[in-house]
JSON list of C-alpha atoms in Angstrom, two decimals:
[
{"chain": "A", "resi": 5, "resn": "MET", "atom": "CA", "xyz": [81.26, 110.00, 96.73]},
{"chain": "A", "resi": 6, "resn": "SER", "atom": "CA", "xyz": [84.91, 109.02, 97.18]},
{"chain": "A", "resi": 7, "resn": "ARG", "atom": "CA", "xyz": [87.86, 110.86, 98.60]},
{"chain": "A", "resi": 8, "resn": "TYR", "atom": "CA", "xyz": [90.91, 111.31, 96.37]},
{"chain": "A", "resi": 9, "resn": "TYR", "atom": "CA", "xyz": [94.21, 112.36, 97.93]},
{"chain": "A", "resi": 10, "resn": "ILE", "atom": "CA", "xyz": [96.55, 114.17, 95.55]},
{"chain": "A", "resi": 11, "resn": "ASP", "atom": "CA", "xyz": [100.10, 115.44, 95.42]},
{"chain": "A", "resi": 12, "resn": "CYS", "atom": "CA", "xyz": [102.04, 117.12, 92.62]},
{"chain": "A", "resi": 13, "resn": "GLU", "atom": "CA", "xyz": [105.65, 117.70, 91.71]},
{"chain": "A", "resi": 14, "resn": "PHE", "atom": "CA", "xyz": [106.47, 120.59, 89.40]},
{"chain": "A", "resi": 15, "resn": "ASP", "atom": "CA", "xyz": [109.45, 122.53, 88.10]},
{"chain": "A", "resi": 16, "resn": "GLY", "atom": "CA", "xyz": [109.69, 125.33, 90.62]},
{"chain": "A", "resi": 17, "resn": "HIS", "atom": "CA", "xyz": [106.70, 127.34, 91.82]},
{"chain": "A", "resi": 18, "resn": "GLY", "atom": "CA", "xyz": [105.59, 128.55, 88.41]},
{"chain": "A", "resi": 19, "resn": "GLY", "atom": "CA", "xyz": [107.02, 125.77, 86.29]},
{"chain": "A", "resi": 20, "resn": "PRO", "atom": "CA", "xyz": [105.20, 122.97, 84.49]},
{"chain": "A", "resi": 21, "resn": "LEU", "atom": "CA", "xyz": [103.70, 119.92, 86.17]},
{"chain": "A", "resi": 22, "resn": "LEU", "atom": "CA", "xyz": [106.18, 117.03, 86.31]},
{"chain": "A", "resi": 23, "resn": "SER", "atom": "CA", "xyz": [103.99, 114.45, 88.05]},
{"chain": "A", "resi": 24, "resn": "ILE", "atom": "CA", "xyz": [100.76, 113.97, 89.93]},
{"chain": "A", "resi": 25, "resn": "ALA", "atom": "CA", "xyz": [99.72, 111.06, 92.11]},
{"chain": "A", "resi": 26, "resn": "ILE", "atom": "CA", "xyz": [96.20, 110.24, 93.23]},
{"chain": "A", "resi": 27, "resn": "VAL", "atom": "CA", "xyz": [95.15, 107.65, 95.79]},
{"chain": "A", "resi": 28, "resn": "GLN", "atom": "CA", "xyz": [91.51, 106.85, 96.48]},
{"chain": "A", "resi": 29, "resn": "ASP", "atom": "CA", "xyz": [90.03, 106.07, 99.91]},
{"chain": "A", "resi": 30, "resn": "HIS", "atom": "CA", "xyz": [90.46, 102.31, 99.59]},
{"chain": "A", "resi": 31, "resn": "GLY", "atom": "CA", "xyz": [94.02, 102.55, 98.21]},
{"chain": "A", "resi": 32, "resn": "ARG", "atom": "CA", "xyz": [93.63, 102.40, 94.43]},
{"chain": "A", "resi": 33, "resn": "SER", "atom": "CA", "xyz": [96.29, 104.72, 93.07]},
{"chain": "A", "resi": 34, "resn": "ILE", "atom": "CA", "xyz": [97.79, 106.22, 89.94]},
{"chain": "A", "resi": 35, "resn": "HIS", "atom": "CA", "xyz": [101.07, 108.00, 89.30]},
{"chain": "A", "resi": 36, "resn": "ILE", "atom": "CA", "xyz": [101.20, 110.20, 86.20]},
{"chain": "A", "resi": 37, "resn": "LYS", "atom": "CA", "xyz": [104.52, 111.54, 84.97]},
{"chain": "A", "resi": 38, "resn": "THR", "atom": "CA", "xyz": [104.47, 114.18, 82.26]},
{"chain": "A", "resi": 39, "resn": "ASP", "atom": "CA", "xyz": [106.80, 114.72, 79.34]},
{"chain": "A", "resi": 40, "resn": "GLN", "atom": "CA", "xyz": [108.00, 118.02, 80.79]},
{"chain": "A", "resi": 41, "resn": "GLU", "atom": "CA", "xyz": [111.69, 118.52, 81.58]},
{"chain": "A", "resi": 42, "resn": "ALA", "atom": "CA", "xyz": [112.82, 120.18, 84.78]},
{"chain": "A", "resi": 43, "resn": "ARG", "atom": "CA", "xyz": [115.05, 123.23, 84.44]},
{"chain": "A", "resi": 44, "resn": "ASP", "atom": "CA", "xyz": [115.22, 124.36, 88.05]},
{"chain": "A", "resi": 45, "resn": "PRO", "atom": "CA", "xyz": [118.55, 123.11, 89.49]},
{"chain": "A", "resi": 46, "resn": "TRP", "atom": "CA", "xyz": [117.04, 122.16, 92.87]},
{"chain": "A", "resi": 47, "resn": "VAL", "atom": "CA", "xyz": [114.23, 120.20, 91.20]},
{"chain": "A", "resi": 48, "resn": "ARG", "atom": "CA", "xyz": [116.67, 118.45, 88.86]},
{"chain": "A", "resi": 49, "resn": "GLU", "atom": "CA", "xyz": [118.78, 117.37, 91.82]},
{"chain": "A", "resi": 50, "resn": "ASN", "atom": "CA", "xyz": [116.10, 116.58, 94.44]},
{"chain": "A", "resi": 51, "resn": "VAL", "atom": "CA", "xyz": [112.91, 115.66, 92.58]},
{"chain": "A", "resi": 52, "resn": "VAL", "atom": "CA", "xyz": [113.72, 114.27, 89.13]},
{"chain": "A", "resi": 53, "resn": "PRO", "atom": "CA", "xyz": [115.78, 111.28, 90.41]},
{"chain": "A", "resi": 54, "resn": "LEU", "atom": "CA", "xyz": [112.79, 110.24, 92.55]},
{"chain": "A", "resi": 55, "resn": "LEU", "atom": "CA", "xyz": [109.97, 110.57, 90.00]},
{"chain": "A", "resi": 56, "resn": "ASP", "atom": "CA", "xyz": [109.81, 106.83, 89.29]},
{"chain": "A", "resi": 57, "resn": "LYS", "atom": "CA", "xyz": [110.17, 105.66, 92.90]},
{"chain": "A", "resi": 58, "resn": "HIS", "atom": "CA", "xyz": [106.58, 104.64, 93.56]},
{"chain": "A", "resi": 59, "resn": "ARG", "atom": "CA", "xyz": [104.40, 101.59, 93.92]},
{"chain": "A", "resi": 60, "resn": "ALA", "atom": "CA", "xyz": [101.18, 102.88, 92.36]},
{"chain": "A", "resi": 61, "resn": "GLN", "atom": "CA", "xyz": [98.91, 100.25, 90.81]},
{"chain": "A", "resi": 62, "resn": "MET", "atom": "CA", "xyz": [98.69, 102.36, 87.65]},
{"chain": "A", "resi": 63, "resn": "SER", "atom": "CA", "xyz": [101.49, 104.42, 86.16]},
{"chain": "A", "resi": 64, "resn": "GLU", "atom": "CA", "xyz": [101.57, 106.56, 83.04]},
{"chain": "A", "resi": 65, "resn": "TRP", "atom": "CA", "xyz": [104.13, 108.69, 81.27]},
{"chain": "A", "resi": 66, "resn": "ILE", "atom": "CA", "xyz": [102.18, 111.05, 79.05]},
{"chain": "A", "resi": 67, "resn": "PRO", "atom": "CA", "xyz": [102.20, 114.49, 77.40]},
{"chain": "A", "resi": 68, "resn": "LEU", "atom": "CA", "xyz": [101.13, 117.31, 79.71]},
{"chain": "A", "resi": 69, "resn": "ASN", "atom": "CA", "xyz": [97.83, 117.82, 77.87]},
{"chain": "A", "resi": 70, "resn": "GLU", "atom": "CA", "xyz": [96.87, 114.17, 78.49]},
{"chain": "A", "resi": 71, "resn": "VAL", "atom": "CA", "xyz": [96.96, 114.53, 82.28]},
{"chain": "A", "resi": 72, "resn": "GLY", "atom": "CA", "xyz": [93.39, 115.85, 82.49]},
{"chain": "A", "resi": 73, "resn": "PRO", "atom": "CA", "xyz": [91.84, 113.03, 80.45]},
{"chain": "A", "resi": 74, "resn": "SER", "atom": "CA", "xyz": [93.83, 110.52, 82.52]},
{"chain": "A", "resi": 75, "resn": "ILE", "atom": "CA", "xyz": [92.58, 112.02, 85.81]},
{"chain": "A", "resi": 76, "resn": "ARG", "atom": "CA", "xyz": [89.00, 112.07, 84.53]},
{"chain": "A", "resi": 77, "resn": "SER", "atom": "CA", "xyz": [89.35, 108.41, 83.54]},
{"chain": "A", "resi": 78, "resn": "PHE", "atom": "CA", "xyz": [90.74, 107.50, 86.99]},
{"chain": "A", "resi": 79, "resn": "ILE", "atom": "CA", "xyz": [87.87, 109.26, 88.78]},
{"chain": "A", "resi": 80, "resn": "GLY", "atom": "CA", "xyz": [85.42, 107.68, 86.36]},
{"chain": "A", "resi": 81, "resn": "ASP", "atom": "CA", "xyz": [81.73, 108.07, 87.05]},
{"chain": "A", "resi": 82, "resn": "ASP", "atom": "CA", "xyz": [82.13, 109.33, 90.62]},
{"chain": "A", "resi": 83, "resn": "ASN", "atom": "CA", "xyz": [79.70, 112.27, 90.52]},
{"chain": "A", "resi": 84, "resn": "GLN", "atom": "CA", "xyz": [80.88, 113.85, 93.78]},
{"chain": "A", "resi": 85, "resn": "PRO", "atom": "CA", "xyz": [84.64, 113.46, 94.16]},
{"chain": "A", "resi": 86, "resn": "VAL", "atom": "CA", "xyz": [86.32, 115.02, 97.18]},
{"chain": "A", "resi": 87, "resn": "ILE", "atom": "CA", "xyz": [89.86, 116.13, 96.32]},
{"chain": "A", "resi": 88, "resn": "ILE", "atom": "CA", "xyz": [92.26, 116.40, 99.25]},
{"chain": "A", "resi": 89, "resn": "ALA", "atom": "CA", "xyz": [95.74, 117.92, 99.28]},
{"chain": "A", "resi": 90, "resn": "ASP", "atom": "CA", "xyz": [98.21, 119.39, 101.73]},
{"chain": "A", "resi": 91, "resn": "SER", "atom": "CA", "xyz": [98.69, 122.52, 99.64]},
{"chain": "A", "resi": 92, "resn": "PRO", "atom": "CA", "xyz": [96.42, 124.89, 97.71]},
{"chain": "A", "resi": 93, "resn": "VAL", "atom": "CA", "xyz": [99.09, 124.85, 94.97]},
{"chain": "A", "resi": 94, "resn": "ASP", "atom": "CA", "xyz": [98.38, 121.14, 94.40]},
{"chain": "A", "resi": 95, "resn": "ILE", "atom": "CA", "xyz": [94.65, 121.86, 94.19]},
{"chain": "A", "resi": 96, "resn": "GLY", "atom": "CA", "xyz": [95.36, 124.56, 91.60]},
{"chain": "A", "resi": 97, "resn": "ARG", "atom": "CA", "xyz": [97.55, 122.21, 89.55]},
{"chain": "A", "resi": 98, "resn": "PHE", "atom": "CA", "xyz": [94.85, 119.52, 89.74]},
{"chain": "A", "resi": 99, "resn": "CYS", "atom": "CA", "xyz": [92.16, 121.97, 88.59]},
{"chain": "A", "resi": 100, "resn": "THR", "atom": "CA", "xyz": [94.29, 123.16, 85.68]},
{"chain": "A", "resi": 101, "resn": "ALA", "atom": "CA", "xyz": [94.99, 119.58, 84.60]},
{"chain": "A", "resi": 102, "resn": "ILE", "atom": "CA", "xyz": [91.46, 118.24, 84.92]},
{"chain": "A", "resi": 103, "resn": "SER", "atom": "CA", "xyz": [89.99, 121.15, 82.96]},
{"chain": "A", "resi": 104, "resn": "THR", "atom": "CA", "xyz": [92.46, 120.82, 80.09]},
{"chain": "A", "resi": 105, "resn": "GLY", "atom": "CA", "xyz": [91.72, 118.59, 77.11]},
{"chain": "A", "resi": 106, "resn": "SER", "atom": "CA", "xyz": [94.10, 116.61, 74.94]},
{"chain": "A", "resi": 107, "resn": "ASP", "atom": "CA", "xyz": [94.22, 119.52, 72.51]},
{"chain": "A", "resi": 108, "resn": "GLY", "atom": "CA", "xyz": [95.39, 121.91, 75.23]},
{"chain": "A", "resi": 109, "resn": "ASN", "atom": "CA", "xyz": [92.08, 123.78, 75.29]},
{"chain": "A", "resi": 110, "resn": "TRP", "atom": "CA", "xyz": [89.47, 123.91, 78.04]},
{"chain": "A", "resi": 111, "resn": "ALA", "atom": "CA", "xyz": [87.61, 120.67, 78.77]},
{"chain": "A", "resi": 112, "resn": "SER", "atom": "CA", "xyz": [84.49, 120.28, 80.88]},
{"chain": "A", "resi": 113, "resn": "THR", "atom": "CA", "xyz": [84.71, 117.94, 83.84]},
{"chain": "A", "resi": 114, "resn": "ASP", "atom": "CA", "xyz": [80.92, 117.48, 84.07]},
{"chain": "A", "resi": 115, "resn": "TYR", "atom": "CA", "xyz": [80.92, 116.53, 87.75]},
{"chain": "A", "resi": 116, "resn": "PRO", "atom": "CA", "xyz": [77.68, 117.74, 89.38]},
{"chain": "A", "resi": 117, "resn": "PHE", "atom": "CA", "xyz": [79.59, 118.42, 92.61]},
{"chain": "A", "resi": 118, "resn": "MET", "atom": "CA", "xyz": [83.31, 118.47, 93.37]},
{"chain": "A", "resi": 119, "resn": "GLN", "atom": "CA", "xyz": [84.67, 119.39, 96.77]},
{"chain": "A", "resi": 120, "resn": "PHE", "atom": "CA", "xyz": [88.21, 120.44, 97.68]},
{"chain": "A", "resi": 121, "resn": "GLU", "atom": "CA", "xyz": [89.98, 120.19, 101.04]},
{"chain": "A", "resi": 122, "resn": "VAL", "atom": "CA", "xyz": [93.41, 121.49, 101.98]},
{"chain": "A", "resi": 123, "resn": "HIS", "atom": "CA", "xyz": [94.97, 120.13, 105.17]},
{"chain": "A", "resi": 124, "resn": "ASN", "atom": "CA", "xyz": [98.10, 122.02, 106.16]},
{"chain": "A", "resi": 125, "resn": "ILE", "atom": "CA", "xyz": [99.95, 119.13, 107.77]},
{"chain": "A", "resi": 126, "resn": "ASP", "atom": "CA", "xyz": [103.52, 117.91, 107.66]},
{"chain": "A", "resi": 127, "resn": "CYS", "atom": "CA", "xyz": [103.53, 114.33, 106.41]},
{"chain": "A", "resi": 128, "resn": "TYR", "atom": "CA", "xyz": [107.14, 113.61, 107.41]},
{"chain": "A", "resi": 129, "resn": "PRO", "atom": "CA", "xyz": [108.62, 112.00, 109.39]},
{"chain": "A", "resi": 130, "resn": "THR", "atom": "CA", "xyz": [106.63, 108.83, 108.84]},
{"chain": "A", "resi": 131, "resn": "ASP", "atom": "CA", "xyz": [106.68, 105.22, 109.94]},
{"chain": "A", "resi": 132, "resn": "LEU", "atom": "CA", "xyz": [105.70, 103.97, 106.47]},
{"chain": "A", "resi": 133, "resn": "VAL", "atom": "CA", "xyz": [108.51, 101.91, 105.00]},
{"chain": "A", "resi": 134, "resn": "GLY", "atom": "CA", "xyz": [110.16, 102.65, 101.66]},
{"chain": "A", "resi": 135, "resn": "VAL", "atom": "CA", "xyz": [108.77, 106.11, 100.97]},
{"chain": "A", "resi": 136, "resn": "VAL", "atom": "CA", "xyz": [110.83, 109.09, 99.87]},
{"chain": "A", "resi": 137, "resn": "GLN", "atom": "CA", "xyz": [110.06, 112.77, 100.22]},
{"chain": "A", "resi": 138, "resn": "HIS", "atom": "CA", "xyz": [109.56, 114.82, 97.02]},
{"chain": "A", "resi": 139, "resn": "ASN", "atom": "CA", "xyz": [107.91, 111.96, 95.16]},
{"chain": "A", "resi": 140, "resn": "ALA", "atom": "CA", "xyz": [104.22, 112.63, 94.44]},
{"chain": "A", "resi": 141, "resn": "TRP", "atom": "CA", "xyz": [103.04, 109.07, 95.12]},
{"chain": "A", "resi": 142, "resn": "CYS", "atom": "CA", "xyz": [105.01, 108.72, 98.35]},
{"chain": "A", "resi": 143, "resn": "ASP", "atom": "CA", "xyz": [103.91, 112.16, 99.52]},
{"chain": "A", "resi": 144, "resn": "VAL", "atom": "CA", "xyz": [100.25, 111.42, 98.83]},
{"chain": "A", "resi": 145, "resn": "MET", "atom": "CA", "xyz": [100.48, 108.07, 100.63]},
{"chain": "A", "resi": 146, "resn": "MET", "atom": "CA", "xyz": [101.85, 109.97, 103.65]},
{"chain": "A", "resi": 147, "resn": "LEU", "atom": "CA", "xyz": [99.01, 112.48, 103.44]},
{"chain": "A", "resi": 148, "resn": "ARG", "atom": "CA", "xyz": [96.40, 109.70, 103.35]},
{"chain": "A", "resi": 149, "resn": "ASP", "atom": "CA", "xyz": [98.15, 107.90, 106.22]},
{"chain": "A", "resi": 150, "resn": "LYS", "atom": "CA", "xyz": [98.19, 111.03, 108.39]},
{"chain": "A", "resi": 151, "resn": "LEU", "atom": "CA", "xyz": [94.57, 111.95, 107.68]},
{"chain": "A", "resi": 152, "resn": "VAL", "atom": "CA", "xyz": [92.99, 108.51, 107.78]},
{"chain": "A", "resi": 153, "resn": "PHE", "atom": "CA", "xyz": [95.06, 106.00, 109.71]},
{"chain": "A", "resi": 154, "resn": "GLN", "atom": "CA", "xyz": [96.85, 108.26, 112.20]},
{"chain": "A", "resi": 155, "resn": "LYS", "atom": "CA", "xyz": [93.54, 109.94, 113.04]},
{"chain": "A", "resi": 156, "resn": "LYS", "atom": "CA", "xyz": [91.93, 106.54, 113.67]},
{"chain": "A", "resi": 157, "resn": "LYS", "atom": "CA", "xyz": [94.83, 105.55, 115.93]},
{"chain": "A", "resi": 158, "resn": "LYS", "atom": "CA", "xyz": [94.37, 108.75, 117.94]},
{"chain": "A", "resi": 159, "resn": "ASN", "atom": "CA", "xyz": [90.59, 108.21, 118.11]},
{"chain": "A", "resi": 160, "resn": "THR", "atom": "CA", "xyz": [91.04, 104.71, 119.54]},
{"chain": "A", "resi": 161, "resn": "ARG", "atom": "CA", "xyz": [93.21, 106.18, 122.29]},
{"chain": "A", "resi": 162, "resn": "GLY", "atom": "CA", "xyz": [90.68, 108.90, 123.03]},
{"chain": "A", "resi": 163, "resn": "TRP", "atom": "CA", "xyz": [92.92, 111.76, 121.90]},
{"chain": "A", "resi": 164, "resn": "LEU", "atom": "CA", "xyz": [90.30, 113.42, 119.70]}
]
């Protein structure tokens, strides 16, 4: 069982998925950018210019219907993945993507057990260098930092 931290960028609240980033416990990461175009003016100005500003080990630019197969490939044979986000909206986007096949129809994930966690935390400001807000990979690295490394720092000081 591994923990997978996720973050998504999309075109407004109800708009299509623009990108999703996933980072595993030990740091392996992927950034997936879809072929969808943003129409929302705020997203076009504040999110689109940052979509490629990441340092993920793996990066893909693929059609929207290929996101699910790509996520399933990244998770691989982990039979009990724990998916962690800072928003239930990101969990919903992840679930939609992972259960969609290349043909746009439903696809089975076949995981015997999948667990979801939502931690309502603010990841910014941060002391991590070179990250930008509103970029899925940067945002997910901040989430992982806050939940894993910042918690450990507090535990060593006896705060928790």
